[in-house]
PDB file of C-alpha atoms in Angstrom:
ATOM      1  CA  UNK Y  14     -18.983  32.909  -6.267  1.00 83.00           C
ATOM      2  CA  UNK Y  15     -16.756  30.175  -5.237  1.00 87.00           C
ATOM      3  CA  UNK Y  16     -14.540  27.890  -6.705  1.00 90.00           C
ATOM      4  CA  UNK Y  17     -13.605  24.602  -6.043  1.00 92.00           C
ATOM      5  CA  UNK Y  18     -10.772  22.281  -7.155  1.00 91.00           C
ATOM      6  CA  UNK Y  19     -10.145  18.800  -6.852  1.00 90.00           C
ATOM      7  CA  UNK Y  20      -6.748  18.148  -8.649  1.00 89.00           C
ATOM      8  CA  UNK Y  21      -4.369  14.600  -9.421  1.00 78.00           C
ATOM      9  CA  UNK Y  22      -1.657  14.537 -10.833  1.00 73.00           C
ATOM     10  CA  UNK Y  23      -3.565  13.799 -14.107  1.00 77.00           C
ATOM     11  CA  UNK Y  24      -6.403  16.198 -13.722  1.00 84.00           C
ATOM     12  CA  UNK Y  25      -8.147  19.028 -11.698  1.00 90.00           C
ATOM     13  CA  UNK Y  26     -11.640  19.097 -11.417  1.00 90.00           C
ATOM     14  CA  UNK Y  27     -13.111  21.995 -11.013  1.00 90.00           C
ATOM     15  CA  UNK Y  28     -16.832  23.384  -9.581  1.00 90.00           C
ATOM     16  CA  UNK Y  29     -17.989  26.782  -9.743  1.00 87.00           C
ATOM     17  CA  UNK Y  30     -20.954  28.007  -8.102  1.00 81.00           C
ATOM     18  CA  UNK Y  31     -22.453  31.003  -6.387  1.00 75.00           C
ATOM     19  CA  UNK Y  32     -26.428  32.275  -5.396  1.00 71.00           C
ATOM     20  CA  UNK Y  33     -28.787  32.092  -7.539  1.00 69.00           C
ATOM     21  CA  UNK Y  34     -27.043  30.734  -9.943  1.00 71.00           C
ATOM     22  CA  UNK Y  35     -26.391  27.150 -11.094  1.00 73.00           C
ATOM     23  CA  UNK Y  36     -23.065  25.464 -10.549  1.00 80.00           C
ATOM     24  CA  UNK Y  37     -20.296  25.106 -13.343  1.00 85.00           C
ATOM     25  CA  UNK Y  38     -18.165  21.885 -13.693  1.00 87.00           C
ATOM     26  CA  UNK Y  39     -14.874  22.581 -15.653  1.00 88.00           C
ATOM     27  CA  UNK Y  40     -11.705  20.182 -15.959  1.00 88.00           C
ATOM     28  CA  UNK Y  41      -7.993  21.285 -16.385  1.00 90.00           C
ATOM     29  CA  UNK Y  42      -4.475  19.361 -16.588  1.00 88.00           C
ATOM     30  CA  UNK Y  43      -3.352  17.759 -13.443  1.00 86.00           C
ATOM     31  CA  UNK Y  44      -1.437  20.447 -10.996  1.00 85.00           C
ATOM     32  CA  UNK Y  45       1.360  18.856  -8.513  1.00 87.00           C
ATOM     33  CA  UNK Y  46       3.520  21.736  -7.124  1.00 88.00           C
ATOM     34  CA  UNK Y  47       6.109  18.194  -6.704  1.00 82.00           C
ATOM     35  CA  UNK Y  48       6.567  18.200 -10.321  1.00 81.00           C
ATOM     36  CA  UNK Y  49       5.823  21.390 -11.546  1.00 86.00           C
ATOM     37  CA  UNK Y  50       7.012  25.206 -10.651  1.00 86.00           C
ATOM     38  CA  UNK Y  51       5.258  28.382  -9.363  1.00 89.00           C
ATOM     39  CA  UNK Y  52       5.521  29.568 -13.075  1.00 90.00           C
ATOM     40  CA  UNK Y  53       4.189  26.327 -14.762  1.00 89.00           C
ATOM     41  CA  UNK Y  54       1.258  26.005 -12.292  1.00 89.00           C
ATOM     42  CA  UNK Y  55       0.654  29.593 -13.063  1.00 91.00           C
ATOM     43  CA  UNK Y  56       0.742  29.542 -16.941  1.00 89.00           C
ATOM     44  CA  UNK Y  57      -1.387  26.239 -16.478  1.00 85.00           C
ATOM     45  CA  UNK Y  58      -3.944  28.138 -14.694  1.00 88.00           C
ATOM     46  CA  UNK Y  59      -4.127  30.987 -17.086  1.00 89.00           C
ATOM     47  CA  UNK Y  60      -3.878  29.234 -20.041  1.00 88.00           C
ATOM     48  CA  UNK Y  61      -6.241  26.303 -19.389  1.00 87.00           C
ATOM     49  CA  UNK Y  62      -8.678  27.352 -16.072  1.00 86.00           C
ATOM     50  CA  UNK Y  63      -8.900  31.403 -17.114  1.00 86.00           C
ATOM     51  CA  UNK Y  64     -10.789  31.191 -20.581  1.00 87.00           C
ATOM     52  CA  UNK Y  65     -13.463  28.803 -19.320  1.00 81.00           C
ATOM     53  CA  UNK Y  66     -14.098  31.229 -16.025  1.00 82.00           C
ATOM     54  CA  UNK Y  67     -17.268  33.861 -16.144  1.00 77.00           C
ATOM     55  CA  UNK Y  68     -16.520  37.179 -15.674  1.00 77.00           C
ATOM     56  CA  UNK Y  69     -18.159  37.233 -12.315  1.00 76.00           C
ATOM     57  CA  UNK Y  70     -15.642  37.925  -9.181  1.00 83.00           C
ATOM     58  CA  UNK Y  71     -14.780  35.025  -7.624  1.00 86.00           C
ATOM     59  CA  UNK Y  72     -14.852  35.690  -3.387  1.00 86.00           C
ATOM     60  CA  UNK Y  73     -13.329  32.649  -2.490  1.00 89.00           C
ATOM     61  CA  UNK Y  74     -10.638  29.157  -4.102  1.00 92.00           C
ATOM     62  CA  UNK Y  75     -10.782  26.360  -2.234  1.00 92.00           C
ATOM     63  CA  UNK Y  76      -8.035  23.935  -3.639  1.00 94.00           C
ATOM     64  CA  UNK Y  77      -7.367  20.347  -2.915  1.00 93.00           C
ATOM     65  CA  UNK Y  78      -4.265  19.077  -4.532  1.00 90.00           C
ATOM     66  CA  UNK Y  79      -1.898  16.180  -4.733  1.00 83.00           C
ATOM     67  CA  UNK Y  80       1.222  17.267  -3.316  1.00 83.00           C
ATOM     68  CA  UNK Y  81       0.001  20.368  -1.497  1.00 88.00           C
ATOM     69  CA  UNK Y  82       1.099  18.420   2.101  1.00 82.00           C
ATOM     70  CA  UNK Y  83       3.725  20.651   3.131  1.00 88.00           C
ATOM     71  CA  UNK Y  84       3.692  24.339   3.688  1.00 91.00           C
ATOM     72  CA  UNK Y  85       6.106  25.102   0.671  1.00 92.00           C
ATOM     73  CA  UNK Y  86       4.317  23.655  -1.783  1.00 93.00           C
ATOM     74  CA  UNK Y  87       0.996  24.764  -0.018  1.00 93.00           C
ATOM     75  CA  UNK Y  88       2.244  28.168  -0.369  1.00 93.00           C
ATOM     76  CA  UNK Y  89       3.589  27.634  -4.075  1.00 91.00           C
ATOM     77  CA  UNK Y  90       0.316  27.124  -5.499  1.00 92.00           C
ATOM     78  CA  UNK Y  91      -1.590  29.459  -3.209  1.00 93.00           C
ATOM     79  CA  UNK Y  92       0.570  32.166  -4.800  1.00 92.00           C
ATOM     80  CA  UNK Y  93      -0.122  31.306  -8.418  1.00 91.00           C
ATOM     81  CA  UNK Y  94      -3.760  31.244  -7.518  1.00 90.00           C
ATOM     82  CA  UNK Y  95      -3.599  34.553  -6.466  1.00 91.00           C
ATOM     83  CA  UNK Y  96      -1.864  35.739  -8.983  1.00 88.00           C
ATOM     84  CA  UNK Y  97      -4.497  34.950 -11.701  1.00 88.00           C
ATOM     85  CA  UNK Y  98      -7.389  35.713  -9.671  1.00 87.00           C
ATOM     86  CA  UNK Y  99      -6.457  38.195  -7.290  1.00 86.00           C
ATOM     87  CA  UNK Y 100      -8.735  40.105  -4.515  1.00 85.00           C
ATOM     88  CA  UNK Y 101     -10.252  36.200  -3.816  1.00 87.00           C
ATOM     89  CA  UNK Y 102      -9.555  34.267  -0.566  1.00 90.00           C
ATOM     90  CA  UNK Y 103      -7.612  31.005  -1.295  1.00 92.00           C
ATOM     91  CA  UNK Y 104      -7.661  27.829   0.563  1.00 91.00           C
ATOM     92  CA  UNK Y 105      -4.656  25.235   0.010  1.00 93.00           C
ATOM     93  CA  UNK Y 106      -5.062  21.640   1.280  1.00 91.00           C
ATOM     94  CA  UNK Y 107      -4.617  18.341  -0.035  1.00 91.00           C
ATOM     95  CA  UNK Y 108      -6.271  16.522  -2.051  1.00 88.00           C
ATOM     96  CA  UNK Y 109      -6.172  14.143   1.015  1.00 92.00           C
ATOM     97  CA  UNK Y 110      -7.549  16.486   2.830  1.00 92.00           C
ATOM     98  CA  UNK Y 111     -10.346  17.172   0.243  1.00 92.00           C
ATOM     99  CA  UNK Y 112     -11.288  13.521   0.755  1.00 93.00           C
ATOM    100  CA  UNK Y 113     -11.588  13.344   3.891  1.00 94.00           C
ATOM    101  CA  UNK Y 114     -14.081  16.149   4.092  1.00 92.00           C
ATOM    102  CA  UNK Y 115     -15.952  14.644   1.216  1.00 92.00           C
ATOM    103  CA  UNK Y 116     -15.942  10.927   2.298  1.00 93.00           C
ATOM    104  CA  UNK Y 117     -16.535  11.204   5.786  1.00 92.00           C
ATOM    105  CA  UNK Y 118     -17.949  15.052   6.205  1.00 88.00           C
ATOM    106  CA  UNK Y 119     -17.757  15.114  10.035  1.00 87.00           C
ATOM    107  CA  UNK Y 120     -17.662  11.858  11.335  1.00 92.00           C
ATOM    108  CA  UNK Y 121     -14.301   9.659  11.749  1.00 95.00           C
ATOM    109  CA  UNK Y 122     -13.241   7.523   9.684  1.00 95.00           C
ATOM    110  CA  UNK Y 123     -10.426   6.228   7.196  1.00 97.00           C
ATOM    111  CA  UNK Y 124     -10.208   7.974   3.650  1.00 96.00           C
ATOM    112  CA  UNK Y 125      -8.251   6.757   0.751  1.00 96.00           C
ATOM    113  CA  UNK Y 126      -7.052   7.855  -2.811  1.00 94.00           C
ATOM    114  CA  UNK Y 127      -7.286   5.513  -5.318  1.00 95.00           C
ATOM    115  CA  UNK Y 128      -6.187   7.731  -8.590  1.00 91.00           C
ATOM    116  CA  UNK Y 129      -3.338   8.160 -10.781  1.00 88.00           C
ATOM    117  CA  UNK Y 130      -1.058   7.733  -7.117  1.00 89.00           C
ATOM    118  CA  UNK Y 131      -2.952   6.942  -3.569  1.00 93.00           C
ATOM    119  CA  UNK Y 132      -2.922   8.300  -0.186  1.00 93.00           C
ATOM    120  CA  UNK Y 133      -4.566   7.339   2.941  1.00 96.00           C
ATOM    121  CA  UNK Y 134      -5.604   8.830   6.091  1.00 96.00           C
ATOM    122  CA  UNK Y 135      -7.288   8.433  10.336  1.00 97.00           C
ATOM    123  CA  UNK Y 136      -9.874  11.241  10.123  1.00 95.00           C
ATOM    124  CA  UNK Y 137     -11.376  12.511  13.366  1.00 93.00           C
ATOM    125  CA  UNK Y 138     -13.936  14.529  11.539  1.00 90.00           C
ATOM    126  CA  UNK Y 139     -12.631  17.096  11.200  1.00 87.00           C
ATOM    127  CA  UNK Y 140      -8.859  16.675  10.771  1.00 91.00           C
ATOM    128  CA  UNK Y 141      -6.652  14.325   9.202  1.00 94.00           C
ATOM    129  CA  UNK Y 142      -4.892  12.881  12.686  1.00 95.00           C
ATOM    130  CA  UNK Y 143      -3.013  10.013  11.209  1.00 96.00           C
ATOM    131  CA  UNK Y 144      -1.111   9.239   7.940  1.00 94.00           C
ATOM    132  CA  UNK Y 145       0.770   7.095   6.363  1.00 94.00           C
ATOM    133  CA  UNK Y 146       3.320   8.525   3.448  1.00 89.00           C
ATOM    134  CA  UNK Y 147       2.294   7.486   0.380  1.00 89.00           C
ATOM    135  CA  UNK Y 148       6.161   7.643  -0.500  1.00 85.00           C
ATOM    136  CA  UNK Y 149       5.302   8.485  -4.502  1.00 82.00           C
ATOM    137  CA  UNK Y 150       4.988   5.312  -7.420  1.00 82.00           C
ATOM    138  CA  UNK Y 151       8.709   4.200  -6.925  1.00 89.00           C
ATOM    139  CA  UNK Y 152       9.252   3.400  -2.949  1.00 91.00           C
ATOM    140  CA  UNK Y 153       5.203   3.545  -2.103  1.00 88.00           C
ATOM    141  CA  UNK Y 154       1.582   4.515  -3.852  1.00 93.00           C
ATOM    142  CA  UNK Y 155       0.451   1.010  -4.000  1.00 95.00           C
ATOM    143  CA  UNK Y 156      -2.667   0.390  -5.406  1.00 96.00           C
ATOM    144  CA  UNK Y 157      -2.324   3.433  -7.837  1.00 96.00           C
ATOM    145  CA  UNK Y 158      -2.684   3.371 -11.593  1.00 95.00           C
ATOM    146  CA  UNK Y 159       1.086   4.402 -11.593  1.00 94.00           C
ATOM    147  CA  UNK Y 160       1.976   1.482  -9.744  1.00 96.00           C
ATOM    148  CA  UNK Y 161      -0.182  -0.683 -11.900  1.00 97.00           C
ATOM    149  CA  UNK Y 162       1.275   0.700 -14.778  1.00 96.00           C
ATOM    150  CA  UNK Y 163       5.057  -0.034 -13.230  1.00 96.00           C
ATOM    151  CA  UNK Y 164       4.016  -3.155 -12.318  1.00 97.00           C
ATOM    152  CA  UNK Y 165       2.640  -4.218 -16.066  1.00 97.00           C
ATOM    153  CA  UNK Y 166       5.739  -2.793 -17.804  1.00 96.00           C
ATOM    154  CA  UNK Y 167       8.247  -4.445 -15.780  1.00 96.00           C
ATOM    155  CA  UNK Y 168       6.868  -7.892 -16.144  1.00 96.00           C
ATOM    156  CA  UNK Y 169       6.026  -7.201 -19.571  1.00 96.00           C
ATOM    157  CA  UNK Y 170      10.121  -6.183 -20.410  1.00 96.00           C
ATOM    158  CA  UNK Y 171      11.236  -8.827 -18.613  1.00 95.00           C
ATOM    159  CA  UNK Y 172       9.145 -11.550 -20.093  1.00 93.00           C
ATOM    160  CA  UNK Y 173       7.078 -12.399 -17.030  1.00 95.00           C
ATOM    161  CA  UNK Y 174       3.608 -11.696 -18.913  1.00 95.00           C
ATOM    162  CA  UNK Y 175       1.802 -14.562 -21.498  1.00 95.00           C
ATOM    163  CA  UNK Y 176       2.993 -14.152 -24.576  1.00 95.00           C
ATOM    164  CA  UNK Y 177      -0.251 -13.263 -26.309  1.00 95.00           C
ATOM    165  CA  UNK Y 178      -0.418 -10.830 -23.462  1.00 96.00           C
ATOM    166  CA  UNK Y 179       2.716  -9.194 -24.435  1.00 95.00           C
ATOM    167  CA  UNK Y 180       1.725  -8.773 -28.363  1.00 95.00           C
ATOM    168  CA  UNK Y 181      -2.007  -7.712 -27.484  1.00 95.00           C
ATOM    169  CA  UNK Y 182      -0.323  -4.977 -25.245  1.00 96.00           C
ATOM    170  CA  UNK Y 183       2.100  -3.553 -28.012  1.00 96.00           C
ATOM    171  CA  UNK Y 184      -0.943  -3.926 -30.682  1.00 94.00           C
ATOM    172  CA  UNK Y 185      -2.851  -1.928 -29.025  1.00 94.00           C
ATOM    173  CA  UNK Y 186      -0.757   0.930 -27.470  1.00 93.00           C
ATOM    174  CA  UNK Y 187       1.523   1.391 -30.404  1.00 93.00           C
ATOM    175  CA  UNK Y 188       4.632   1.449 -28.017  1.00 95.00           C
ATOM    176  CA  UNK Y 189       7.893  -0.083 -28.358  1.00 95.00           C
ATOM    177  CA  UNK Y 190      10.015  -1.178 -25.309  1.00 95.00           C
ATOM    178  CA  UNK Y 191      12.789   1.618 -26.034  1.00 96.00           C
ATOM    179  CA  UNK Y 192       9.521   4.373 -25.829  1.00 95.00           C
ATOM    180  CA  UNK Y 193       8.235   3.043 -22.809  1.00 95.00           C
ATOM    181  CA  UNK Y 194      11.649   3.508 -20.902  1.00 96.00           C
ATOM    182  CA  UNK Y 195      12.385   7.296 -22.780  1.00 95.00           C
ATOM    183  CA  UNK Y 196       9.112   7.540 -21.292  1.00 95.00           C
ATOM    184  CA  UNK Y 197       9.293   6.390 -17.953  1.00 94.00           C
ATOM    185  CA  UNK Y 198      13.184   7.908 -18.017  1.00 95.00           C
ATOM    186  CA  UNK Y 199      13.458  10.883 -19.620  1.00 92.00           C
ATOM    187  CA  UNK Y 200      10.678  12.132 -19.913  1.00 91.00           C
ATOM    188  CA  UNK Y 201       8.136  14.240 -17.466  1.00 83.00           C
ATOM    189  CA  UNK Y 202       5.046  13.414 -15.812  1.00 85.00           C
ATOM    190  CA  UNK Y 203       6.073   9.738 -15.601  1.00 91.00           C
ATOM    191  CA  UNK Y 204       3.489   8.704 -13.090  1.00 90.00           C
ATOM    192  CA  UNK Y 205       0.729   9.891 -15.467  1.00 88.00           C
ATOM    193  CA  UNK Y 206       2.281   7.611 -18.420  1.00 93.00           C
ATOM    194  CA  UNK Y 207       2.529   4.861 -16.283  1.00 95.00           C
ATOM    195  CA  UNK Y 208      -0.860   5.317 -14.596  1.00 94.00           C
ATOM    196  CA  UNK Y 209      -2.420   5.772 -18.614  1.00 93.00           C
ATOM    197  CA  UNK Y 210      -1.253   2.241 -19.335  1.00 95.00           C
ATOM    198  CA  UNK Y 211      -3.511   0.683 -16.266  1.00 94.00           C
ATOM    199  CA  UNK Y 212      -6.743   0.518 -18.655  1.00 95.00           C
ATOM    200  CA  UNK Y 213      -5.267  -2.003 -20.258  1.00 96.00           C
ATOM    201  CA  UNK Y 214      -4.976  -4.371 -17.304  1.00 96.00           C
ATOM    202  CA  UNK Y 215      -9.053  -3.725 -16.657  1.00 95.00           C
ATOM    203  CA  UNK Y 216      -9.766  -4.438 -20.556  1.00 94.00           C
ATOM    204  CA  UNK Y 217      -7.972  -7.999 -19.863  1.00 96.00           C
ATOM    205  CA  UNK Y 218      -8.380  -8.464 -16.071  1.00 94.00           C
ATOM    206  CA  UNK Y 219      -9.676 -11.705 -16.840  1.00 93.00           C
ATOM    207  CA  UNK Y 220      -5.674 -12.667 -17.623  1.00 95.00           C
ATOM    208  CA  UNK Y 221      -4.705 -14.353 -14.318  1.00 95.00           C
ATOM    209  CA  UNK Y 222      -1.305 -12.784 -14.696  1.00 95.00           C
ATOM    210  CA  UNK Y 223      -2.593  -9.592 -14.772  1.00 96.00           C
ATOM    211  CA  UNK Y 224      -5.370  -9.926 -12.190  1.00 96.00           C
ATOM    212  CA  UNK Y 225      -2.804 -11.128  -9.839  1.00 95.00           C
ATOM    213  CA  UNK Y 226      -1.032  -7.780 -10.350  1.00 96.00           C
ATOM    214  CA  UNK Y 227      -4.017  -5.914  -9.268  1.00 97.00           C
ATOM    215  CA  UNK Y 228      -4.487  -7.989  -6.483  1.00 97.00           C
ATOM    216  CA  UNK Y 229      -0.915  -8.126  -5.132  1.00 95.00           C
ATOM    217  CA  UNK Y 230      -1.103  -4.116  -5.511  1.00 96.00           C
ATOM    218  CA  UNK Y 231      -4.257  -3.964  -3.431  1.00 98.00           C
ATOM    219  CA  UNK Y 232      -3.364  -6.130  -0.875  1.00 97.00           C
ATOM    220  CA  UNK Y 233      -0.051  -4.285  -0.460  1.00 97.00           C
ATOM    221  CA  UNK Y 234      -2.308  -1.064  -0.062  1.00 97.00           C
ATOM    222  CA  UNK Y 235      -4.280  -1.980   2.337  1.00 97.00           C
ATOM    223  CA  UNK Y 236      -1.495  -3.995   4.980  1.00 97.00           C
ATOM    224  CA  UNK Y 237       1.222  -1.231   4.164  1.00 96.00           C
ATOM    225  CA  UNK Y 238      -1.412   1.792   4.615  1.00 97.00           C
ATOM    226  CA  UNK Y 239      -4.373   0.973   5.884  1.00 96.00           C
ATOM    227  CA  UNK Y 240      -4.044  -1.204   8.383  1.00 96.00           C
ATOM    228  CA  UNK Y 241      -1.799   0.824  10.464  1.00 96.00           C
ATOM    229  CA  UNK Y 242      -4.696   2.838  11.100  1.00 96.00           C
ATOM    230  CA  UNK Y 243      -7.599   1.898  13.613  1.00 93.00           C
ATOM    231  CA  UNK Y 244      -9.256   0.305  10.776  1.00 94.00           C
ATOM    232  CA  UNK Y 245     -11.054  -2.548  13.047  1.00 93.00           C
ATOM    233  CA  UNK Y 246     -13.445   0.554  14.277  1.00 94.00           C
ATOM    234  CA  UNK Y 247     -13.794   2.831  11.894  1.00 95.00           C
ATOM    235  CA  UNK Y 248     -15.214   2.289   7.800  1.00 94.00           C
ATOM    236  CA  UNK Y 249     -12.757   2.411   4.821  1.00 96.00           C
ATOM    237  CA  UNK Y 250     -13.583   4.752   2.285  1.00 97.00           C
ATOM    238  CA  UNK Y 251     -12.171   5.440  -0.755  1.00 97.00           C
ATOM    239  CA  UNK Y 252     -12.178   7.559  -3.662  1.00 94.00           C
ATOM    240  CA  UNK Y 253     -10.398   7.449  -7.214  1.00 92.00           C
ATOM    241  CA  UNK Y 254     -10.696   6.163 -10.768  1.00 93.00           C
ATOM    242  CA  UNK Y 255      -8.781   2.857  -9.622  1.00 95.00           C
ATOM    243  CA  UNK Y 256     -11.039   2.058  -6.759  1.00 96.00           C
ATOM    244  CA  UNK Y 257     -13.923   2.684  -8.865  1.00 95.00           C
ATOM    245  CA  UNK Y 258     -13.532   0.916 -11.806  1.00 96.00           C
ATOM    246  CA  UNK Y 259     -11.498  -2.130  -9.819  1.00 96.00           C
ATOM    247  CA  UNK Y 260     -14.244  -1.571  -7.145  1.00 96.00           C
ATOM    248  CA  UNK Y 261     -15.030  -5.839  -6.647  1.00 95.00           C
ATOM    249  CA  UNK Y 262     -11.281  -6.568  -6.249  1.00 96.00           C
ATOM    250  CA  UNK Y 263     -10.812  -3.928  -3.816  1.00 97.00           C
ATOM    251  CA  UNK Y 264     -13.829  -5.240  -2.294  1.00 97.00           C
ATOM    252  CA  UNK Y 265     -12.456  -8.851  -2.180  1.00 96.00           C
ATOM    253  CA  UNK Y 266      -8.858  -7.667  -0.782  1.00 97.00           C
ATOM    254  CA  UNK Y 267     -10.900  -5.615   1.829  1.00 97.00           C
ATOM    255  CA  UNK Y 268     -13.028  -8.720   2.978  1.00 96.00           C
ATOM    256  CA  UNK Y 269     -10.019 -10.977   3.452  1.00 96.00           C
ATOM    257  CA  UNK Y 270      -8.333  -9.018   5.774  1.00 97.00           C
ATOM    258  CA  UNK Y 271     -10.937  -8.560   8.075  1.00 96.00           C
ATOM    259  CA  UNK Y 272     -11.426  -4.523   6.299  1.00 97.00           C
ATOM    260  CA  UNK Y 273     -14.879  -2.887   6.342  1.00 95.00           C
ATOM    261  CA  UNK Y 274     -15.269  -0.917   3.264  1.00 96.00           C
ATOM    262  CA  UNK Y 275     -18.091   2.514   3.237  1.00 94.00           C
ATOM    263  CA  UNK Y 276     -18.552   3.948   0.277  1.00 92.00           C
ATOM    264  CA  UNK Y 277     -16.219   3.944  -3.237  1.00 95.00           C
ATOM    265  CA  UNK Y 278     -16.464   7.567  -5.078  1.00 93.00           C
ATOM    266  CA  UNK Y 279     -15.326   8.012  -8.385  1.00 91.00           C
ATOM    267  CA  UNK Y 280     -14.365  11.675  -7.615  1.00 85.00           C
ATOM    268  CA  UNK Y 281     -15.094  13.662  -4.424  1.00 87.00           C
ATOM    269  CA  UNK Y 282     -16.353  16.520  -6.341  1.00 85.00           C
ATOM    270  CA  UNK Y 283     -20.128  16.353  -5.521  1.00 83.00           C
ATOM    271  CA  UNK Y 284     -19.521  15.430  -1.784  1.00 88.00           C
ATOM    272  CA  UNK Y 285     -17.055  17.893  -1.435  1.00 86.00           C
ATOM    273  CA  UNK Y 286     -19.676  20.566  -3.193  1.00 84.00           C
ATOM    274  CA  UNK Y 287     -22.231  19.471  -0.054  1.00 81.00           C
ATOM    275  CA  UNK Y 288     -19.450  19.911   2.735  1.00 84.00           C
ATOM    276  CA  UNK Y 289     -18.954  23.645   1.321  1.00 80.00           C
ATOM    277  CA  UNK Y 290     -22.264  24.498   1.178  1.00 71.00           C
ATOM    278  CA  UNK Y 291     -22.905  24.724  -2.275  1.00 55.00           C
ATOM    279  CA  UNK Y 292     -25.738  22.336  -2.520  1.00 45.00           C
ATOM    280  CA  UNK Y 293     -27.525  25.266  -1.270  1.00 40.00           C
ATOM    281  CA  UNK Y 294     -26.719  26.664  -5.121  1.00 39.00           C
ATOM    282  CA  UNK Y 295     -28.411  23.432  -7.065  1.00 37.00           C
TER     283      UNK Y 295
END
């Protein structure tokens, strides 16, 4: 059997699979070893991952995660792994990594993370050659949902936003301004609060106040990250909830500035199933 992760900050997809038998989609809580410690990851993994496993062994982990882009942390969640499911071979990488091999397989090209943060990457098929920090939501990750969700909150505290804008926003999410900065303050996991607000600009991205967010956010993704790569030879690709569901504007951003966009995956889960083999299991 083997076992696959994809994880976010938000969530971690995960896809079990093995011969003769047919493959197992599960979904956790986001893992991040930047945020969270060898004993957190741990108890999240036996608490949350554990219960929904089969009892058959599992031979091998191969885990793509946000944040798993230096050896420590590599090593940090490789450990807790093994820990709850010992005697299996684990694989560490990130979840750049993971997109990489499921955007563009073997064949170069540029891969990008459009999620709860983003990430970006020169891929020579069948190593990640070039990259860009992504820097986190507060110096970098444009074009996240965190971002977007920075972005909406500061204009909407300091007044920038319509004012219908501003009372639709608090109608709906039930937040007060002194919440949103206990939230965004003092509280844990800010990125995924921040990134759990960008909905709300797709529900009203016909606001041009809001669209113009979006687009701003975008743009400064693609000249900041992208194009530092050879982008005028290779395809774009990208992966993520944002690029998904904000697919046309990304699209639109792409074709001003002379970008050539592949393909736009919500998650890399499927592709990433194919690059491993386990298509062979369907």
């Amino acid at each position: 059997m083997i076992l696959i992760a994809d994880s976010g900050s938000t969530k971690t997809d995960w896809c079990l699979a093995g011969p003769g038998k047919p493959f197992t989609r599960l979904q956790t809580k986001g893992i991040n070893p930047f945020y969270q410690t060898e004993e957190e990851i741990t108890k999240e993994i036996e608490k949350e991952l554990i219960p929904q496993l089969p009892q058959d062994k599992i031979d091998a982990v191969f885990f793509y995660g946000a944040g798993c882009a230096f050896p420590d942390k590599i090593a940090m969640v490789q450990q807790a792994i093994e820990r709850i499911i010992p005697g299996s071979r684990v694989e560490v990488g990130s979840d750049l990594l993971g997109a990489a091999r499921a955007l563009c397989g073997t064949t170069p090209g540029i891969a990008c993370i459009m999620g709860t943060g983003s990430n970006s990457c020169q891929y020579d098929g069948t190593q990640i050659v070039k990259n860009v920090s992504p820097l986190g939501f507060i110096l970098g990750d444009e074009g996240s949902g965190a971002v977007l969700g920075k972005l909406l909150v500061a204009d909407l505290l300091k007044g920038c936003l319509p004012k219908h804008i501003r009372d639709l926003f608090y109608q709906q999410s039930g937040l007060t301004p002194a919440v949103i900065m206990d939230r965004v303050y003092k509280q844990s996991f800010p990125n995924r609060f921040l990134a759990g607000l960008s909905p709300f600009i797709l529900q009203h991205l016909q606001e041009p106040t809001l669209k113009k967010i979006v687009y701003t956010s975008f743009r400064d993704f693609f000249t900041r990250n992208v194009m530092q790569y050879d982008y005028s030879t290779y395809p774009v690709h990208l992966t993520g909830s944002i690029a998904f569901y904000y697919k046309e504007i990304v699209e639109e951003v792409a074709n001003e500035l002379g970008i050539t966009i592949g393909h736009i995956e919500k998650s890399p889960m499927l592709l990433l199933m194919a690059y491993h083999k386990l298509s062979i299991y369907w």
